[in-house]
Structure formats: C-alpha cells, structure tokens
Tab-separated table of N, CA, C and O in Angstrom:
chain	number	residue	atom	x	y	z
A	1306	MET	N	8.208	39.306	209.370
A	1306	MET	CA	7.519	38.425	208.461
A	1306	MET	C	7.261	39.169	207.155
A	1306	MET	O	6.841	40.323	207.148
A	1307	ALA	N	7.485	38.496	206.044
A	1307	ALA	CA	7.280	39.115	204.743
A	1307	ALA	C	5.793	39.241	204.433
A	1307	ALA	O	5.019	38.321	204.652
A	1308	VAL	N	5.419	40.397	203.938
A	1308	VAL	CA	4.025	40.651	203.561
A	1308	VAL	C	4.013	41.078	202.098
A	1308	VAL	O	4.752	41.979	201.704
A	1309	PRO	N	3.192	40.430	201.252
A	1309	PRO	CA	3.164	40.812	199.845
A	1309	PRO	C	2.616	42.214	199.642
A	1309	PRO	O	1.701	42.638	200.330
A	1310	LYS	N	3.205	42.944	198.702
A	1310	LYS	CA	2.776	44.311	198.447
A	1310	LYS	C	1.474	44.347	197.660
A	1310	LYS	O	0.666	45.255	197.829
A	1311	ARG	N	1.288	43.342	196.765
A	1311	ARG	CA	0.072	43.281	195.949
A	1311	ARG	C	-0.511	41.886	196.002
A	1311	ARG	O	0.196	40.913	196.257
A	1312	LYS	N	-1.802	41.825	195.700
A	1312	LYS	CA	-2.480	40.540	195.653
A	1312	LYS	C	-1.976	39.737	194.450
A	1312	LYS	O	-1.822	40.277	193.358
A	1313	MET	N	-1.738	38.446	194.667
A	1313	MET	CA	-1.282	37.578	193.589
A	1313	MET	C	-2.511	36.943	192.930
A	1313	MET	O	-3.387	36.408	193.612
A	1314	SER	N	-2.580	37.004	191.618
A	1314	SER	CA	-3.753	36.492	190.902
A	1314	SER	C	-3.848	34.970	191.031
A	1314	SER	O	-2.872	34.289	191.319
A	1315	ARG	N	-5.022	34.444	190.762
A	1315	ARG	CA	-5.224	32.992	190.823
A	1315	ARG	C	-4.344	32.281	189.815
A	1315	ARG	O	-3.762	31.239	190.107
A	1316	ALA	N	-4.243	32.852	188.618
A	1316	ALA	CA	-3.432	32.224	187.571
A	1316	ALA	C	-1.965	32.151	187.983
A	1316	ALA	O	-1.302	31.132	187.790
A	1317	SER	N	-1.461	33.234	188.548
A	1317	SER	CA	-0.058	33.244	188.981
A	1317	SER	C	0.166	32.269	190.121
A	1317	SER	O	1.177	31.554	190.163
A	1318	THR	N	-0.762	32.228	191.059
A	1318	THR	CA	-0.641	31.322	192.199
A	1318	THR	C	-0.641	29.880	191.722
A	1318	THR	O	0.195	29.079	192.131
A	1319	ARG	N	-1.574	29.539	190.834
A	1319	ARG	CA	-1.676	28.161	190.363
A	1319	ARG	C	-0.497	27.783	189.475
A	1319	ARG	O	-0.037	26.642	189.498
A	1320	ALA	N	0.015	28.732	188.705
A	1320	ALA	CA	1.175	28.452	187.867
A	1320	ALA	C	2.404	28.184	188.734
A	1320	ALA	O	3.215	27.300	188.425
A	1321	ARG	N	2.536	28.927	189.820
A	1321	ARG	CA	3.662	28.724	190.732
A	1321	ARG	C	3.547	27.367	191.410
A	1321	ARG	O	4.514	26.612	191.521
A	1322	ARG	N	2.351	27.037	191.872
A	1322	ARG	CA	2.148	25.763	192.566
A	1322	ARG	C	2.320	24.571	191.632
A	1322	ARG	O	2.688	23.486	192.073
A	1323	ALA	N	2.045	24.760	190.351
A	1323	ALA	CA	2.138	23.664	189.394
A	1323	ALA	C	3.579	23.236	189.152
A	1323	ALA	O	3.820	22.150	188.623
A	1324	GLN	N	4.547	24.069	189.500
A	1324	GLN	CA	5.948	23.736	189.280
A	1324	GLN	C	6.467	22.699	190.261
A	1324	GLN	O	7.464	22.033	190.008
A	1325	TRP	N	5.801	22.570	191.422
A	1325	TRP	CA	6.241	21.612	192.432
A	1325	TRP	C	5.814	20.218	192.022
A	1325	TRP	O	4.663	19.972	191.696
A	1326	LYS	N	6.738	19.276	192.024
A	1326	LYS	CA	6.417	17.908	191.650
A	1326	LYS	C	6.995	16.946	192.688
A	1326	LYS	O	8.134	17.107	193.124
A	1327	ALA	N	6.203	15.973	193.048
A	1327	ALA	CA	6.670	14.950	193.977
A	1327	ALA	C	7.580	13.976	193.239
A	1327	ALA	O	7.356	13.656	192.080
A	1328	THR	N	8.617	13.509	193.918
A	1328	THR	CA	9.520	12.533	193.324
A	1328	THR	C	9.444	11.243	194.127
A	1328	THR	O	9.338	11.282	195.364
A	1329	PRO	N	9.504	10.107	193.470
A	1329	PRO	CA	9.460	8.847	194.207
A	1329	PRO	C	10.755	8.653	194.996
A	1329	PRO	O	11.828	9.110	194.570
A	1330	PRO	N	10.688	8.001	196.161
A	1330	PRO	CA	11.903	7.800	196.948
A	1330	PRO	C	12.853	6.829	196.250
A	1330	PRO	O	12.413	5.914	195.551
A	1331	THR	N	14.144	7.049	196.433
A	1331	THR	CA	15.127	6.144	195.855
A	1331	THR	C	15.271	4.942	196.777
A	1331	THR	O	15.472	5.095	197.986
A	1332	LEU	N	15.123	3.764	196.229
A	1332	LEU	CA	15.204	2.543	197.014
A	1332	LEU	C	16.477	1.786	196.681
A	1332	LEU	O	16.972	1.822	195.557
A	1333	VAL	N	17.012	1.079	197.674
A	1333	VAL	CA	18.204	0.270	197.506
A	1333	VAL	C	17.780	-1.197	197.520
A	1333	VAL	O	17.052	-1.627	198.402
A	1334	LYS	N	18.220	-1.939	196.506
A	1334	LYS	CA	17.857	-3.350	196.388
A	1334	LYS	C	18.942	-4.196	197.035
A	1334	LYS	O	20.119	-4.098	196.688
A	1335	THR	N	18.560	-5.030	198.024
A	1335	THR	CA	19.497	-5.938	198.674
A	1335	THR	C	18.882	-7.338	198.703
A	1335	THR	O	17.667	-7.491	198.631
A	1336	ILE	N	19.723	-8.341	198.843
A	1336	ILE	CA	19.258	-9.717	198.941
A	1336	ILE	C	19.617	-10.226	200.327
A	1336	ILE	O	20.791	-10.267	200.705
A	1337	GLU	N	18.599	-10.584	201.093
A	1337	GLU	CA	18.791	-11.084	202.454
A	1337	GLU	C	18.150	-12.458	202.559
A	1337	GLU	O	16.954	-12.612	202.345
A	1338	SER	N	18.941	-13.438	202.885
A	1338	SER	CA	18.514	-14.835	203.039
A	1338	SER	C	17.674	-15.299	201.849
A	1338	SER	O	16.619	-15.904	202.019
A	1339	GLY	N	18.138	-14.972	200.651
A	1339	GLY	CA	17.476	-15.432	199.443
A	1339	GLY	C	16.285	-14.609	198.992
A	1339	GLY	O	15.703	-14.879	197.952
A	1340	LYS	N	15.905	-13.582	199.746
A	1340	LYS	CA	14.780	-12.731	199.371
A	1340	LYS	C	15.291	-11.362	198.941
A	1340	LYS	O	16.247	-10.835	199.511
A	1341	VAL	N	14.658	-10.790	197.920
A	1341	VAL	CA	15.007	-9.442	197.473
A	1341	VAL	C	14.245	-8.448	198.354
A	1341	VAL	O	13.029	-8.531	198.496
A	1342	VAL	N	14.985	-7.514	198.961
A	1342	VAL	CA	14.395	-6.527	199.870
A	1342	VAL	C	14.746	-5.135	199.365
A	1342	VAL	O	15.896	-4.859	199.018
A	1343	TYR	N	13.762	-4.259	199.299
A	1343	TYR	CA	13.981	-2.861	198.925
A	1343	TYR	C	13.861	-2.006	200.170
A	1343	TYR	O	12.920	-2.157	200.944
A	1344	SER	N	14.815	-1.104	200.386
A	1344	SER	CA	14.786	-0.251	201.566
A	1344	SER	C	15.293	1.139	201.211
A	1344	SER	O	15.915	1.343	200.168
A	1345	LEU	N	15.017	2.088	202.097
A	1345	LEU	CA	15.493	3.451	201.909
A	1345	LEU	C	16.960	3.536	202.321
A	1345	LEU	O	17.358	2.946	203.330
A	1346	PRO	N	17.790	4.254	201.555
A	1346	PRO	CA	19.196	4.364	201.926
A	1346	PRO	C	19.384	5.228	203.171
A	1346	PRO	O	18.600	6.132	203.437
A	1347	HIS	N	20.403	4.920	203.941
A	1347	HIS	CA	20.779	5.676	205.138
A	1347	HIS	C	19.658	5.718	206.165
A	1347	HIS	O	19.406	6.743	206.791
A	1348	ARG	N	18.959	4.599	206.336
A	1348	ARG	CA	17.920	4.479	207.361
A	1348	ARG	C	18.180	3.207	208.151
A	1348	ARG	O	18.585	2.186	207.602
A	1349	ALA	N	17.917	3.246	209.433
A	1349	ALA	CA	18.029	2.045	210.252
A	1349	ALA	C	16.877	1.119	209.901
A	1349	ALA	O	15.767	1.558	209.616
A	1350	ARG	N	17.149	-0.183	209.883
A	1350	ARG	CA	16.093	-1.129	209.566
A	1350	ARG	C	15.810	-2.013	210.777
A	1350	ARG	O	16.685	-2.242	211.613
A	1351	VAL	N	14.591	-2.524	210.849
A	1351	VAL	CA	14.171	-3.365	211.959
A	1351	VAL	C	14.540	-4.804	211.632
A	1351	VAL	O	14.195	-5.320	210.576
A	1352	VAL	N	15.238	-5.461	212.570
A	1352	VAL	CA	15.596	-6.865	212.414
A	1352	VAL	C	14.538	-7.679	213.141
A	1352	VAL	O	14.225	-7.423	214.305
A	1353	GLU	N	13.970	-8.670	212.422
A	1353	GLU	CA	12.916	-9.494	212.996
A	1353	GLU	C	13.376	-10.940	213.090
A	1353	GLU	O	14.225	-11.377	212.319
A	1354	ASP	N	12.781	-11.705	214.031
A	1354	ASP	CA	13.080	-13.127	214.091
A	1354	ASP	C	12.192	-13.870	213.109
A	1354	ASP	O	11.451	-13.259	212.337
A	1355	SER	N	12.242	-15.192	213.118
A	1355	SER	CA	11.519	-15.980	212.110
A	1355	SER	C	10.007	-15.862	212.230
A	1355	SER	O	9.286	-16.082	211.259
A	1356	THR	N	9.496	-15.476	213.408
A	1356	THR	CA	8.051	-15.328	213.573
A	1356	THR	C	7.568	-13.927	213.222
A	1356	THR	O	6.371	-13.671	213.224
A	1357	GLY	N	8.495	-13.007	212.937
A	1357	GLY	CA	8.120	-11.646	212.568
A	1357	GLY	C	8.113	-10.669	213.722
A	1357	GLY	O	7.695	-9.527	213.580
A	1358	THR	N	8.577	-11.093	214.880
A	1358	THR	CA	8.650	-10.207	216.045
A	1358	THR	C	9.871	-9.305	215.917
A	1358	THR	O	10.984	-9.788	215.719
A	1359	PRO	N	9.687	-7.979	216.017
A	1359	PRO	CA	10.852	-7.082	215.917
A	1359	PRO	C	11.791	-7.260	217.105
A	1359	PRO	O	11.351	-7.298	218.249
A	1360	LEU	N	13.088	-7.382	216.819
A	1360	LEU	CA	14.081	-7.583	217.874
A	1360	LEU	C	14.848	-6.301	218.181
A	1360	LEU	O	14.900	-5.848	219.329
A	1361	TYR	N	15.458	-5.713	217.161
A	1361	TYR	CA	16.253	-4.491	217.340
A	1361	TYR	C	16.384	-3.793	216.006
A	1361	TYR	O	15.966	-4.307	214.975
A	1362	MET	N	16.978	-2.609	216.021
A	1362	MET	CA	17.219	-1.862	214.796
A	1362	MET	C	18.718	-1.871	214.513
A	1362	MET	O	19.518	-1.766	215.438
A	1363	GLU	N	19.061	-2.002	213.232
A	1363	GLU	CA	20.475	-1.992	212.877
A	1363	GLU	C	20.726	-1.021	211.735
A	1363	GLU	O	19.832	-0.713	210.946
A	1364	TYR	N	21.950	-0.510	211.700
A	1364	TYR	CA	22.390	0.403	210.654
A	1364	TYR	C	23.812	0.028	210.298
A	1364	TYR	O	24.663	-0.071	211.195
A	1365	LYS	N	24.070	-0.212	209.026
A	1365	LYS	CA	25.387	-0.631	208.539
A	1365	LYS	C	25.891	-1.869	209.284
A	1365	LYS	O	27.064	-1.976	209.627
A	1366	GLY	N	24.973	-2.807	209.575
A	1366	GLY	CA	25.356	-4.064	210.204
A	1366	GLY	C	25.575	-3.992	211.702
A	1366	GLY	O	25.955	-4.971	212.325
A	1367	ARG	N	25.330	-2.832	212.310
A	1367	ARG	CA	25.525	-2.694	213.752
A	1367	ARG	C	24.201	-2.436	214.447
A	1367	ARG	O	23.341	-1.738	213.912
A	1368	LYS	N	24.041	-2.936	215.644
A	1368	LYS	CA	22.844	-2.728	216.425
A	1368	LYS	C	22.863	-1.290	216.955
A	1368	LYS	O	23.834	-0.858	217.571
A	1369	VAL	N	21.776	-0.539	216.695
A	1369	VAL	CA	21.749	0.864	217.125
A	1369	VAL	C	20.670	1.147	218.158
A	1369	VAL	O	20.782	2.117	218.899
A	1370	ALA	N	19.604	0.316	218.219
A	1370	ALA	CA	18.537	0.584	219.181
A	1370	ALA	C	17.720	-0.671	219.414
A	1370	ALA	O	17.616	-1.543	218.563
A	1371	ASP	N	17.152	-0.753	220.602
A	1371	ASP	CA	16.215	-1.820	220.920
A	1371	ASP	C	14.805	-1.393	220.533
A	1371	ASP	O	14.485	-0.216	220.560
A	1372	VAL	N	13.996	-2.360	220.157
A	1372	VAL	CA	12.611	-2.055	219.781
A	1372	VAL	C	11.691	-2.473	220.892
A	1372	VAL	O	11.853	-3.406	221.558
C-alpha cells in the first residue's frame, strides 16, 4: 500500500479535490407509442403493461430477464 512521504497541506488537498467534476448522464431520446422517453444507453429497460405492472426486461428489442 502506498504511504505518503510528507503531509499534504489543506490547500493542496482541496485544490486536487476541486478538479473532480460530476458530469450529467447521457440520455437517449426515443419515441414509444407516441410518448417521448429518455433512457440510458446500453441498459436493459423494464417493459410494463397498460396498468404499469412490470412484465420483463428487454435489451435491443429482445427479452433478457423476467421481473
């Protein structure tokens, strides 16, 4: 395990941490049955019936798992 040779100052620590920035997820816009739906790319989505009950999960139009 790496161990620092010297103590890192507060200013240096905070300057290093300030460089990290969160990025918003990229969403894919699709139209399903007349509604615009935004989803994450390369993720399985839950298919629901008309009452909102989850039926199964699909990816690229194929059924991949039961819910």
